[in-house]
Short mmCIF file of C-alpha atoms and ligand atoms in Angstrom, two decimals:
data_model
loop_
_atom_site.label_atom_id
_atom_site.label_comp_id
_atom_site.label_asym_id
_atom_site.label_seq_id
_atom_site.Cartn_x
_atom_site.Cartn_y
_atom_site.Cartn_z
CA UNK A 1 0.00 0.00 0.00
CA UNK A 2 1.18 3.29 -1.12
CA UNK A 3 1.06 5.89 1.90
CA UNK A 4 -1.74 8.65 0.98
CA UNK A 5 -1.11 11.80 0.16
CA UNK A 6 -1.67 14.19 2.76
CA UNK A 7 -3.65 17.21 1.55
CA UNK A 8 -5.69 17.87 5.03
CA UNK A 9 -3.39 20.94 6.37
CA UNK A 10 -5.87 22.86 7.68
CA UNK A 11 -6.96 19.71 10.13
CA UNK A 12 -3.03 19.77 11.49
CA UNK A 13 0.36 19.96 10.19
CA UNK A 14 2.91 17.57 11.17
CA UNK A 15 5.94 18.61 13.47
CA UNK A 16 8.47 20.13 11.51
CA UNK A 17 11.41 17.66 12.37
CA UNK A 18 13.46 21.04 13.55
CA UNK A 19 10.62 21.49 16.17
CA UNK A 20 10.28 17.54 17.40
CA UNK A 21 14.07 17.45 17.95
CA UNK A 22 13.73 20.52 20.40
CA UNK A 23 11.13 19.08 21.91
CA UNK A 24 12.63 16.14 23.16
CA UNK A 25 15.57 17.65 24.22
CA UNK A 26 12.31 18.98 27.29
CA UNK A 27 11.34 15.17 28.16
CA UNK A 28 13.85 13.38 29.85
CA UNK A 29 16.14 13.30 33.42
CA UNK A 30 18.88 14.08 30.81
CA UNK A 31 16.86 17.34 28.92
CA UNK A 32 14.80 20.07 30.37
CA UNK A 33 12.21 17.99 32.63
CA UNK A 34 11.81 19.97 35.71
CA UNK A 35 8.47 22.01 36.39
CA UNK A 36 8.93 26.01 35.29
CA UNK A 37 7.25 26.83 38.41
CA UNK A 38 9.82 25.25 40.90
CA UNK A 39 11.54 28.39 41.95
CA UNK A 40 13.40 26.49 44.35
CA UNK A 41 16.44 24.94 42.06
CA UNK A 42 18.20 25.39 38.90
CA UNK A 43 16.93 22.98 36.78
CA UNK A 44 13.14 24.66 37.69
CA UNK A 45 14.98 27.88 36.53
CA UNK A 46 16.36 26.57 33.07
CA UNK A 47 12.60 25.36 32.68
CA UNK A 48 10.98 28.66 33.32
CA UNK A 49 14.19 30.01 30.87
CA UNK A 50 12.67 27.45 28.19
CA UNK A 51 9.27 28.76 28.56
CA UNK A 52 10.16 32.08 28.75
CA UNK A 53 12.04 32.06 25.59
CA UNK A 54 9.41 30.58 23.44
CA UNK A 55 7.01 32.78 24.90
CA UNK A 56 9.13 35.22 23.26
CA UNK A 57 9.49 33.68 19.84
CA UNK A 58 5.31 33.47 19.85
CA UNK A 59 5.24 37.68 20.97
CA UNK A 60 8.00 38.38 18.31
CA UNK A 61 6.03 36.71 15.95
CA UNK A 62 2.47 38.90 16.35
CA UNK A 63 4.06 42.33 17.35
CA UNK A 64 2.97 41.82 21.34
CA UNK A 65 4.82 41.95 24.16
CA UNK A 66 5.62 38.49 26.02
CA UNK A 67 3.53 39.14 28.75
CA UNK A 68 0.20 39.75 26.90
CA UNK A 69 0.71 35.58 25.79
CA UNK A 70 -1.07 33.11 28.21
CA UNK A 71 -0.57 29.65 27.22
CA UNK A 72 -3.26 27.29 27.14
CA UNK A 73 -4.28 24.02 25.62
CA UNK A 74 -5.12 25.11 22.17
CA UNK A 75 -6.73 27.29 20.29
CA UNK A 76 -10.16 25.82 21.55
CA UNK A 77 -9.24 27.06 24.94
CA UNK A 78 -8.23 30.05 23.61
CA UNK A 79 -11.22 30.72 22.40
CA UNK A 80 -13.17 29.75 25.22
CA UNK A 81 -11.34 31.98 27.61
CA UNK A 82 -11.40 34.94 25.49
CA UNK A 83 -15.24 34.53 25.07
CA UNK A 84 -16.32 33.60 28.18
CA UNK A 85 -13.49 34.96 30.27
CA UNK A 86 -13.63 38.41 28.78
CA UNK A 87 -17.41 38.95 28.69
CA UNK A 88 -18.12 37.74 32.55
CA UNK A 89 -15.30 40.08 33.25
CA UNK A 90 -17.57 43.06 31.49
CA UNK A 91 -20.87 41.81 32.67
CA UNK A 92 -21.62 45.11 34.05
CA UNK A 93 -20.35 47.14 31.10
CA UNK A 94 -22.73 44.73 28.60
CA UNK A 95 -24.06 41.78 27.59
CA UNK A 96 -23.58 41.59 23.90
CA UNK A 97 -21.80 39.69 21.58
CA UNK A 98 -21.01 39.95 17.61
CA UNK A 99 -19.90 36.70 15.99
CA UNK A 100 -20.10 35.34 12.50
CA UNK A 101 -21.89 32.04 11.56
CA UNK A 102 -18.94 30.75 10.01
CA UNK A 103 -16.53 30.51 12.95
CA UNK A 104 -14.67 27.82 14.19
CA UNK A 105 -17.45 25.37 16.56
CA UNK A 106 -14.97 26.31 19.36
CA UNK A 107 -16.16 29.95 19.07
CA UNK A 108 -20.00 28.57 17.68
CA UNK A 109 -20.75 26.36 20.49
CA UNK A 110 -19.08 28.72 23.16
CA UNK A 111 -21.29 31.91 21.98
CA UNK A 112 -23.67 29.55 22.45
CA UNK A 113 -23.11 28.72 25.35
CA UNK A 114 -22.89 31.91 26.54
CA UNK A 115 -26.75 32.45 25.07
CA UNK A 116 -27.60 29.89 27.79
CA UNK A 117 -26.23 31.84 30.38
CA UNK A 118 -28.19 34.89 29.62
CA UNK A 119 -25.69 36.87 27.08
CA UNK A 120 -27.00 37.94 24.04
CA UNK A 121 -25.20 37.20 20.73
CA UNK A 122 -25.73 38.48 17.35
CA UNK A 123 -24.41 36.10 14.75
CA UNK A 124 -23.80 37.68 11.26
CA UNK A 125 -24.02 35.94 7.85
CA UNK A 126 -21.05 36.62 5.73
CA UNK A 127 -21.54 37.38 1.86
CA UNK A 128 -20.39 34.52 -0.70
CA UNK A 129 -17.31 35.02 -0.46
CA UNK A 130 -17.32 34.51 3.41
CA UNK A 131 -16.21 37.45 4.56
CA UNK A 132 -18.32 40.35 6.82
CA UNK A 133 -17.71 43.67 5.88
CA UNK A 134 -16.80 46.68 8.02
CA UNK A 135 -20.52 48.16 6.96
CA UNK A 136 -22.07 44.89 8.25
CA UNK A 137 -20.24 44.60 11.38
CA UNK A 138 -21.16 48.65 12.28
CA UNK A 139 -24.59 48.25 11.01
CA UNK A 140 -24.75 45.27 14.13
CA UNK A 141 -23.10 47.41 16.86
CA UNK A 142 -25.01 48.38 19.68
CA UNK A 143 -25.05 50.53 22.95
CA UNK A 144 -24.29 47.06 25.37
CA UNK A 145 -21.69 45.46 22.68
CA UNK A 146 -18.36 44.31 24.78
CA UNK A 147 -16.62 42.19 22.09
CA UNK A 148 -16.46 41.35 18.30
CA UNK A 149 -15.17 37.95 17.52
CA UNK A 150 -14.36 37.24 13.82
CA UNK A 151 -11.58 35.05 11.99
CA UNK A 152 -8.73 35.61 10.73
CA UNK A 153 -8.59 32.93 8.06
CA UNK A 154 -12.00 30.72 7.95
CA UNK A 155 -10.66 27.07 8.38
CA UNK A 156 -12.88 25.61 5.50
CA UNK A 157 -12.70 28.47 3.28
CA UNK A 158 -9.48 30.21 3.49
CA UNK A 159 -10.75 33.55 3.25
CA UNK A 160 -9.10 36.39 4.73
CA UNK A 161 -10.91 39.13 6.90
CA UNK A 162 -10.18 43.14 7.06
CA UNK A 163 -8.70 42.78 10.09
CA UNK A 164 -7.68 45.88 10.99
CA UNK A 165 -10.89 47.77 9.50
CA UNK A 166 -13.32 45.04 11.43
CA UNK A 167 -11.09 46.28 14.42
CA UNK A 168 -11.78 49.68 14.18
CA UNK A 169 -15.53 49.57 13.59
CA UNK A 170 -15.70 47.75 16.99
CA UNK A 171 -13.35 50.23 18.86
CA UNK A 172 -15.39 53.25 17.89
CA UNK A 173 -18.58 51.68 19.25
CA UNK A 174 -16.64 51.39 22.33
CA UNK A 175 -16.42 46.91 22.00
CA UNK A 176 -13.03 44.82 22.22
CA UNK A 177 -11.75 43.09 18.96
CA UNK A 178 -11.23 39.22 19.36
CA UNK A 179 -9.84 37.14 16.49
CA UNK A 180 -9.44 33.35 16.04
CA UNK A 181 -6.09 33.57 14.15
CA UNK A 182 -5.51 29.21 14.42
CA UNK A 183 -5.31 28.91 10.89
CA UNK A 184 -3.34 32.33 9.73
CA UNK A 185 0.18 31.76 11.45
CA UNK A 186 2.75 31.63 9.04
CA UNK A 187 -0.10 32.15 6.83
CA UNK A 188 -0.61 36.39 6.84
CA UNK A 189 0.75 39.43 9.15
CA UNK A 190 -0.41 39.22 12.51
CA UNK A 191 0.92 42.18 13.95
CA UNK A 192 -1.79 42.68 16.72
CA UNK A 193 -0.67 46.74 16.85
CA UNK A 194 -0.95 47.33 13.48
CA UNK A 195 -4.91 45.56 12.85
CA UNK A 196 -5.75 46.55 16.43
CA UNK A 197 -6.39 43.33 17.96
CA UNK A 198 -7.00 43.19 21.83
CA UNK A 199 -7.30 39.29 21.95
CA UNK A 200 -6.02 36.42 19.87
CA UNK A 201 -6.25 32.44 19.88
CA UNK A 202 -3.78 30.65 18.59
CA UNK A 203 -2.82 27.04 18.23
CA UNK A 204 0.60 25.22 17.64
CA UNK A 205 -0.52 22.25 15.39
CA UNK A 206 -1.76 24.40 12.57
CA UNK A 207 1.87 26.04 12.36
CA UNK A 208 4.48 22.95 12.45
CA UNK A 209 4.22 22.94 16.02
CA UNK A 210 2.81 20.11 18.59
CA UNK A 211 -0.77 19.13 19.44
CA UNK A 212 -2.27 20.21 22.66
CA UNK A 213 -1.08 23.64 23.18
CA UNK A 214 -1.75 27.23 21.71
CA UNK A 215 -2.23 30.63 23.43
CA UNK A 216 -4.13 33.49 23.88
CA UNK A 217 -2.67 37.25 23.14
CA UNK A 218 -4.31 39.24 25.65
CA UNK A 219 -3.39 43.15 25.30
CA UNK A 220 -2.06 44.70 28.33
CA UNK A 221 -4.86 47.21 28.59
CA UNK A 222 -7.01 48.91 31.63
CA UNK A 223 -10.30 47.50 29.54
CA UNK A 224 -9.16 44.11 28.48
CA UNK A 225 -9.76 41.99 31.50
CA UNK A 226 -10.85 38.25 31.65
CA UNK A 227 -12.75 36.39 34.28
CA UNK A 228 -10.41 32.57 34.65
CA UNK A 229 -11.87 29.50 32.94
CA UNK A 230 -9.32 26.98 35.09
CA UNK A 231 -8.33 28.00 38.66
CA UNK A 232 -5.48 26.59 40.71
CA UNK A 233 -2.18 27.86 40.85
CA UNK A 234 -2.48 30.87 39.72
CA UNK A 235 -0.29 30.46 36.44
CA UNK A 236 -0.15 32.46 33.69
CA UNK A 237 -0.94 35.63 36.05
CA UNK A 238 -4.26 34.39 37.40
CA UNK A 239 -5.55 33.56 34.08
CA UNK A 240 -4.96 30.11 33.45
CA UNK A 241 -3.46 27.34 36.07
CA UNK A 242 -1.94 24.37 35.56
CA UNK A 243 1.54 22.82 35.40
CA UNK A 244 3.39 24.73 31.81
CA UNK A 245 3.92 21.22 29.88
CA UNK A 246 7.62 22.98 28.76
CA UNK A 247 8.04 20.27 25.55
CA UNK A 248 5.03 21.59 23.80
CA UNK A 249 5.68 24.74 24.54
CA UNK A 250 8.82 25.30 23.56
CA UNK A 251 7.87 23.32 20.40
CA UNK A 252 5.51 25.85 20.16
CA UNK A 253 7.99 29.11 20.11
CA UNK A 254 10.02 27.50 17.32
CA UNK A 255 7.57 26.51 15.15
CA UNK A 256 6.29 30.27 15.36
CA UNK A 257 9.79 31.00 15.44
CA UNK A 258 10.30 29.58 11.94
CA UNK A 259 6.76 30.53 10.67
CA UNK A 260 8.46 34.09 11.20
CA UNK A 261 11.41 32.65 8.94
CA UNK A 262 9.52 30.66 6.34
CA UNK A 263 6.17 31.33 5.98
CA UNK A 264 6.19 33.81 3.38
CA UNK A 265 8.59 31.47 1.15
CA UNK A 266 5.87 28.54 2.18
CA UNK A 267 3.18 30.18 0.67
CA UNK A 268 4.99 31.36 -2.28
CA UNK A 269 5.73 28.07 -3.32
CA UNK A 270 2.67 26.80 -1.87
CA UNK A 271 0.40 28.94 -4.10
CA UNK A 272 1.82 27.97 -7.54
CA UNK A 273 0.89 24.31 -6.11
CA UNK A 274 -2.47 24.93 -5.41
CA UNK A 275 -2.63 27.21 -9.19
CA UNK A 276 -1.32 23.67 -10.66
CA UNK A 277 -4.35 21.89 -9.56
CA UNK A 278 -6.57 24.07 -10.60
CA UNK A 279 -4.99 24.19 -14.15
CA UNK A 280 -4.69 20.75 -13.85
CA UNK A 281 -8.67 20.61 -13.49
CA UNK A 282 -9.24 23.27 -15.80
CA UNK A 283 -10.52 21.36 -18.41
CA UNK A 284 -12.96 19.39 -16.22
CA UNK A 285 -17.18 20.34 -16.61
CA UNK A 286 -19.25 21.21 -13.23
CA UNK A 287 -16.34 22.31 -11.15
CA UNK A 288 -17.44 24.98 -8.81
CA UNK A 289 -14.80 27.36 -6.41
CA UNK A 290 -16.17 27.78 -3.35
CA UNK A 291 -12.72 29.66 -2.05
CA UNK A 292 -13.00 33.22 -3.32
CA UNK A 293 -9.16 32.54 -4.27
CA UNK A 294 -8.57 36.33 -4.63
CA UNK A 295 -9.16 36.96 -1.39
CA UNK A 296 -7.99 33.62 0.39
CA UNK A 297 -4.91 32.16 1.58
CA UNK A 298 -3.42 30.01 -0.97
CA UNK A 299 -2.89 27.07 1.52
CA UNK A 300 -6.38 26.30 1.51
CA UNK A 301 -8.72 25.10 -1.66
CA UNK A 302 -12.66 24.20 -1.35
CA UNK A 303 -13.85 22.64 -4.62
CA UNK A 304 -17.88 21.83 -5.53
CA UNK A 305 -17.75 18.89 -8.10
CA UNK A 306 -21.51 18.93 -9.22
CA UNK A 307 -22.88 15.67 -9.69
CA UNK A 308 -21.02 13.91 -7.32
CA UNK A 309 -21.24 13.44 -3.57
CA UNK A 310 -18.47 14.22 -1.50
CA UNK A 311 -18.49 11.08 0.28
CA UNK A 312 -18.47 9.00 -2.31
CA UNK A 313 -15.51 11.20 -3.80
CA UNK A 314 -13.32 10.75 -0.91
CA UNK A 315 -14.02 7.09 -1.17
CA UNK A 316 -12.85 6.91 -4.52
CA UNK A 317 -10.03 9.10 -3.07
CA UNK A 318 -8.53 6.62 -0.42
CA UNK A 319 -5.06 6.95 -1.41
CA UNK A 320 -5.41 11.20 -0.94
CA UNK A 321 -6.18 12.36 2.67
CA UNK A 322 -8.55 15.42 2.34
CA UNK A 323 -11.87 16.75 4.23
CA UNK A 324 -15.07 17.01 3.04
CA UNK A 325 -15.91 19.44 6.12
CA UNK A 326 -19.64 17.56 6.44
CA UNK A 327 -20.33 15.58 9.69
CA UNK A 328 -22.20 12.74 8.99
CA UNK A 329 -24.52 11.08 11.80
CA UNK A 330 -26.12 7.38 10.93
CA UNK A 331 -29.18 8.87 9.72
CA UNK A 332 -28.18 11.35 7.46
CA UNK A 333 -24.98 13.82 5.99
CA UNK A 334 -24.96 17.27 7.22
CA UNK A 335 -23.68 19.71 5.03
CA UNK A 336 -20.94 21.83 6.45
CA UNK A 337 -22.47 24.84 8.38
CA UNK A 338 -19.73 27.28 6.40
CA UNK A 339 -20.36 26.02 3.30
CA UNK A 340 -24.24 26.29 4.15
CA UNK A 341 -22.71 30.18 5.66
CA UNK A 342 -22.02 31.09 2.31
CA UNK A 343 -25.23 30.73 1.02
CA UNK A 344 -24.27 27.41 -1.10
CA UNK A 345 -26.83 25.48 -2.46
CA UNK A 346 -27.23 22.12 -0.38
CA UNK A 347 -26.57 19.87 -3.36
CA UNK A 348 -22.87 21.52 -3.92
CA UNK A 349 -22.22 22.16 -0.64
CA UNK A 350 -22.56 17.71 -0.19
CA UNK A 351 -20.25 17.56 -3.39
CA UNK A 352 -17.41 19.99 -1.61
CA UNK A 353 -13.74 18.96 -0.61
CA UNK A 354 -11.69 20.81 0.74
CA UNK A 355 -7.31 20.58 -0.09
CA UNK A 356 -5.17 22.12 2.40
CA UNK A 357 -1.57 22.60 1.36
CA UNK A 358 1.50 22.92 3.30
CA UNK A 359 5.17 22.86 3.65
CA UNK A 360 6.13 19.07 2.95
CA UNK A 361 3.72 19.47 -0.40
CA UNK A 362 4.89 18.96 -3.30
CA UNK A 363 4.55 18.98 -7.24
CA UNK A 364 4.37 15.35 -7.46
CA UNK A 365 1.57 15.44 -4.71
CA UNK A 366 -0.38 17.54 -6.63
CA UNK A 367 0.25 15.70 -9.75
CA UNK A 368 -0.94 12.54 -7.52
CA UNK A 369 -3.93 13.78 -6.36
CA UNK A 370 -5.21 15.52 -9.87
CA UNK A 371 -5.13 11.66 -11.46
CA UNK A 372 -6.85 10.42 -8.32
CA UNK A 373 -9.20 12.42 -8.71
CA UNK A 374 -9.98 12.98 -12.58
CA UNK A 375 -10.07 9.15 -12.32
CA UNK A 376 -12.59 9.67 -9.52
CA UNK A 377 -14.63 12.24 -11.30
CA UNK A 378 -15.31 10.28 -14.70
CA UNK A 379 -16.26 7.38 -12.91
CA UNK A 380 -18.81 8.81 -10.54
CA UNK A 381 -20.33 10.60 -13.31
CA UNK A 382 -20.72 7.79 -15.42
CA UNK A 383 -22.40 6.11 -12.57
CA UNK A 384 -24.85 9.05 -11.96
CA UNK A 385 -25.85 9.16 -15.68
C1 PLP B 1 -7.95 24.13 14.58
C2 PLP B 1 -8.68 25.36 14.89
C3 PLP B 1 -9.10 25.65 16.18
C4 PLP B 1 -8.88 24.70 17.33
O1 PLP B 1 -7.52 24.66 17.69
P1 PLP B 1 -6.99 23.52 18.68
O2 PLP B 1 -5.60 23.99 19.00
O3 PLP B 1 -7.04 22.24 17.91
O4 PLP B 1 -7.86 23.51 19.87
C5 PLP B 1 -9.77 26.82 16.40
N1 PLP B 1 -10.01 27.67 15.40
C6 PLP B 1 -9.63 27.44 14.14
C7 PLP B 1 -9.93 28.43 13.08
C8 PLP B 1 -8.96 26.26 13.83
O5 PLP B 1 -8.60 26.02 12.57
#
């Protein structure tokens, strides 16, 4: 068996081999082991050195200062703590919410959440192209708005927000700006003065670095305060406890350490992949964009191929690993909610893949994955006729 071709990016990246190497020089009684907290020894102060350092590399990366980055879990966390943290902080400044209905679930299902407890959330529909515009966003602001939370780069999609004009609609109605930015490092400028951002989630798997941590940029500002999610120790200045796991975070810092480096060459060379499979499908009937490639990151390709269903696609796909984006129960295929977002009719939005490029792509991947799935196409469509 041939090993698959791995065009699902935007659902992780591997470790860049630089990054895994570090990393296990923080495992073992001959590495970094000890706990960064342990004040009490040197090897507790090499650890805290470790962590300190990457925490740099992630601050240099986004324009912030080190202290405004509070690790947590993931990008999920980070999400959940800026949500919930910052708007039970504000509870007596306002109870409302702006969202999108294309966000991650990790922001979906924690505005949600929030609903429950008695906040009130606006959710806004983005145009085709999946982006909200500045118009839309001040056209939703309100007296009792505390905090705008839109994307960075939509995970299914690849679009690209303003962010820096999104930012400043929400600062002159007197709201914070937060922005999911898990799939943009490496990706696009983050510079967090620049676009204005007061609070950012980010994750390390979607950048080269490990599973299982990510942070949240919090700006070091009178009005940006967050209520914790996790109490305990009293880590991370109050706003998230628990023991720093030093491996994945210094994996962390050098992945966004390199994405600093290499992105910009990645998605150079990553773009003219992902314009070879298009041309390579160019001839091809009933092929439908659903990335508004203009205004996308290049990384990141979702494809309609009318007539067919995306599941049975991907089955005829087995030796390419992609994402269809649907989630199926027994009963019956969902649609993805972005694609459904957009405004796509149900019927394309079944037949949709979505290819996610990345560093360790390359031409003959692509080449790989175009006869796969011309192969794939001809056949289904003979079937359905
Ligand atoms: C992957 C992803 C997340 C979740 O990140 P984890 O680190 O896996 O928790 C959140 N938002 C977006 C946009 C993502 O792509």
């Amino acid at each position: 068996m041939t090993t698959p071709v791995y065009l699902d990016y935007a659902a992780t990246t591997p470790v860049d081999p630089r990054v895994a190497e570090l990393m296990a020089r923080h495992l073992t009684f001959d590495g970094i082991f000890a706990n960064p907290a342990s004040r009490s020894h040197m090897l507790g102060w090499q650890a805290e050195q470790a962590v300190e350092n990457a925490r740099r590399q992630v601050a240099d990366l986004i324009g912030a200062d080190p202290r405004e980055i509070v690790w947590t879990s993931g990008a999920t966390e980070a999400d959940n703590l800026a949500l919930t943290g910052f708007l039970r902080a504000n509870r007596h400044r306002g109870r409302h919410l702006i969202t999108s209905v294309i966000e991650h679930k990790a922001v979906v299902d924690t505005a949600h959440a929030l609903e429950a407890e008695g906040f009130d959330v606006t959710w806004l529909t983005p145009a085709h192209d999946g982006r909200i515009s500045p118009a839309q966003l001040r056209e939703a602001m309100r007296e009792d708005t505390v905090l705008v939370s839109l994307m960075a780069v939509n995970n299914e999609l690849g679009v690209i927000h303003d962010l820096a004009a999104l930012a400043e609609v929400a600062h002159a109605g007197g709201a914070a700006f937060h922005v999911d930015a898990a799939q943009a490092v490496g990706r696009l400028d983050l510079d967090v003065q620049r676009l204005g951002i007061d609070l950012m989630s980010l994750s390390g798997h979607k950048a080269y670095g490990p599973k299982g941590v990510g942070a949240l940029y919090v700006r070091r500002h009178p009005d940006i305060r967050l209520e914790a999610l996790i109490h305990g120790g009293g880590h991370e200045r109050g706003m998230r406890s628990g023991t720093l796991p030093t491996h994945q975070i210094v994996g962390m810092g050098e992945a966004f350490a390199l994405a600093g480096t290499e992105g910009a060459a990645d998605q150079a060379r990553i773009e003219a992949l992902r314009d070879r499979l298009l041309e390579g499908l160019a001839d091809l009937d009933g092929i439908h964009c659903n990335t508004a490639v203009d205004a996308s990151v290049p990384n990141i390709l979702n494809l309609a191929f009318a007539g067919v269903e995306g599941e049975s696609l991907l089955m005829a796909l087995r030796d390419i690993a992609l994402s269809t984006g649907s989630a199926c129960n027994s009963a019956s295929v969902e649609p993805s909610y972005v694609l459904k977002g957009i405004g796509l009719p149900r019927a394309l939005a079944l037949a949709s893949l979505r290819f996610s490029f990345g560093r360790f792509t390359t031409e003959a991947d692509i080449d790989r994955a175009l006869e796969a799935l011309r192969h794939a196409l001809v056949g289904l469509r003979r079937q359905a006729r």
